[in-house]
Coordinates of C-alpha atoms in Angstrom, one line a residue:
X28 CA -5.8 13.3 18.0
X29 CA -6.2 13.3 14.2
X30 CA -3.3 12.2 12.3
X31 CA -2.2 9.7 14.6
X32 CA -0.5 7.1 13.4
X33 CA -1.6 3.3 15.1
X34 CA 1.2 1.1 13.1
X35 CA 3.2 1.2 9.7
X36 CA 4.7 -1.5 7.9
X37 CA 5.4 -2.5 4.1
X38 CA 3.6 -5.3 2.0
X39 CA 5.7 -6.4 -1.1
X40 CA 4.1 -8.0 -4.0
X41 CA 6.8 -10.7 -4.3
X42 CA 9.8 -10.6 -1.7
X43 CA 11.9 -12.6 -2.8
X44 CA 12.2 -11.2 -6.5
X45 CA 11.3 -7.8 -6.1
X46 CA 12.4 -4.5 -5.0
X47 CA 9.2 -3.0 -5.1
X48 CA 6.9 -2.8 -1.2
X49 CA 3.6 -0.4 -0.5
X50 CA 4.2 1.5 2.7
X51 CA 0.8 0.5 5.0
X52 CA -0.5 3.1 7.6
X53 CA -3.7 2.5 9.4
X54 CA -5.1 5.1 11.6
X55 CA -7.5 4.2 14.7
X56 CA -10.5 6.2 12.9
X57 CA -11.5 7.8 9.9
X58 CA -10.5 11.5 10.5
X59 CA -7.3 10.4 12.0
X60 CA -6.5 8.8 8.1
X61 CA -8.2 11.6 6.4
X62 CA -5.3 13.8 8.4
X63 CA -2.6 11.2 7.8
X64 CA -3.2 10.7 4.1
X65 CA -3.7 14.8 3.7
X66 CA 0.0 14.6 5.4
X67 CA 1.8 12.1 2.7
X68 CA 0.4 13.2 -0.3
X69 CA 1.5 16.9 0.2
X70 CA 5.3 14.9 1.5
X71 CA 5.1 13.6 -1.7
X72 CA 3.5 16.1 -4.0
X73 CA 0.4 13.9 -5.1
X74 CA -2.2 15.7 -6.2
X75 CA -4.2 13.0 -8.1
X76 CA -6.3 10.5 -6.0
X77 CA -9.9 11.2 -4.6
X78 CA -12.1 14.3 -6.6
X79 CA -13.9 14.7 -3.0
X80 CA -13.4 17.4 -1.1
X81 CA -13.2 16.9 1.8
X82 CA -12.3 13.1 1.4
X83 CA -14.8 10.8 1.3
X84 CA -13.4 6.9 1.0
X85 CA -12.8 4.0 3.6
X86 CA -9.7 3.1 2.9
X87 CA -7.0 3.7 0.0
X88 CA -4.8 2.9 -1.9
X89 CA -2.4 5.5 -3.6
X90 CA 0.5 4.6 -6.2
X91 CA 2.7 6.3 -7.9
X92 CA 6.2 5.9 -9.3
X93 CA 9.0 7.2 -8.2
X94 CA 12.5 7.5 -8.9
X95 CA 15.5 8.2 -6.4
X96 CA 18.5 10.5 -7.5
X97 CA 22.0 9.3 -6.3
X98 CA 24.4 12.1 -5.2
X99 CA 25.9 10.8 -8.2
X100 CA 22.9 11.4 -10.1
X101 CA 22.0 7.8 -10.9
X102 CA 18.0 7.8 -11.4
X103 CA 16.9 4.8 -10.0
X104 CA 13.0 3.6 -9.7
X105 CA 11.8 3.9 -6.0
X106 CA 11.2 0.9 -4.1
X107 CA 8.5 2.2 -2.9
X108 CA 5.4 2.3 -5.1
X109 CA 2.4 3.7 -3.1
X110 CA 0.8 3.9 0.7
X111 CA -2.0 2.4 1.2
X112 CA -4.4 3.8 4.0
X113 CA -6.6 2.0 6.9
X114 CA -8.9 2.7 10.0
X115 CA -9.9 0.7 12.7
X116 CA -13.9 1.8 12.0
X117 CA -13.9 0.1 8.5
X118 CA -11.6 -2.8 8.7
X119 CA -11.6 -6.3 7.7
X120 CA -10.5 -9.0 5.4
X121 CA -12.6 -8.1 2.2
X122 CA -11.9 -3.7 2.4
X123 CA -8.1 -5.5 3.2
X124 CA -8.3 -7.7 0.1
X125 CA -10.0 -5.1 -1.8
X126 CA -7.0 -2.5 -1.3
X127 CA -4.6 -4.5 -2.1
X128 CA -5.8 -6.1 -5.3
X129 CA -5.5 -1.9 -6.3
X130 CA -2.3 -2.5 -5.4
X131 CA -1.9 -5.9 -7.1
X132 CA -2.7 -3.5 -10.5
X133 CA -0.2 -1.3 -10.4
X134 CA 1.9 -3.4 -9.7
X135 CA 1.1 -5.4 -12.6
X136 CA 1.3 -1.6 -14.7
X137 CA 5.2 -1.3 -12.6
X138 CA 6.0 -3.5 -15.0
X139 CA 4.6 -3.0 -18.0
X140 CA 2.2 -6.0 -18.5
X141 CA -1.2 -5.1 -20.0
X142 CA -4.3 -6.1 -18.0
X143 CA -5.8 -8.2 -20.9
X144 CA -2.4 -9.9 -21.0
X145 CA -4.1 -11.9 -17.7
X146 CA -6.5 -13.1 -20.0
X147 CA -4.4 -14.8 -22.7
X148 CA -1.2 -16.2 -20.1
X149 CA -1.9 -18.3 -17.4
X150 CA 1.0 -18.3 -15.2
X151 CA 0.7 -14.4 -15.9
X152 CA -2.5 -14.6 -14.1
X153 CA -1.3 -16.9 -12.1
X154 CA 2.0 -14.9 -10.9
X155 CA -0.7 -11.6 -10.4
X156 CA -2.9 -13.8 -7.8
X157 CA -0.1 -14.4 -6.2
X158 CA 1.5 -11.5 -5.5
X159 CA -2.7 -10.4 -4.5
X160 CA -2.6 -13.0 -1.8
X161 CA 0.9 -12.8 -1.1
X162 CA 0.4 -9.2 0.1
X163 CA -2.6 -9.7 1.9
X164 CA -1.0 -12.2 4.2
X165 CA 2.2 -10.0 4.8
X166 CA -1.0 -7.6 6.3
X167 CA -2.5 -9.8 8.1
X168 CA 1.1 -11.4 9.2
X169 CA 2.5 -7.8 10.0
X170 CA -0.6 -6.5 11.2
X171 CA -1.6 -9.4 14.1
X172 CA 2.4 -9.0 15.0
X173 CA 1.8 -5.1 15.2
X174 CA -0.8 -5.5 17.7
X175 CA 0.6 -7.9 19.6
X176 CA 3.2 -5.4 20.5
X177 CA 1.2 -2.4 21.0
X178 CA -0.8 -5.0 24.2
X179 CA 2.7 -5.9 25.6
X180 CA 3.3 -2.1 25.9
X181 CA -0.2 -1.3 27.4

């Protein structure tokens, strides 16, 4: 069934210091991923992104800046800064690392750090690389844990 989600989980650039996270959505195939991605875009009111219609991508990182409004009217930054969609017919270390790099770049933007500053500040460049690596590590550990759970249920 199109839009069927295999699993989902969160990845965080800096799990100890920063509440921001990406929601990862993994689908069995490309048509399911497109259907799921379209539902997420409609749910969150996200009209920017892929220019082609119908969409044509193997995976996608959709980043956004959102706010939460509490019952008392207080606005705070939403800790969810985007979602990443993958499908199993195009799934591996290269595409995951590629999409996590997109995610890390936007995370840097959310911290109001210009990309050019990475060239000038070795500690900041290292922080960026550690954040990207953390999200990749998070991805694979959570993916394998989800696969282990699915195998036990089968």
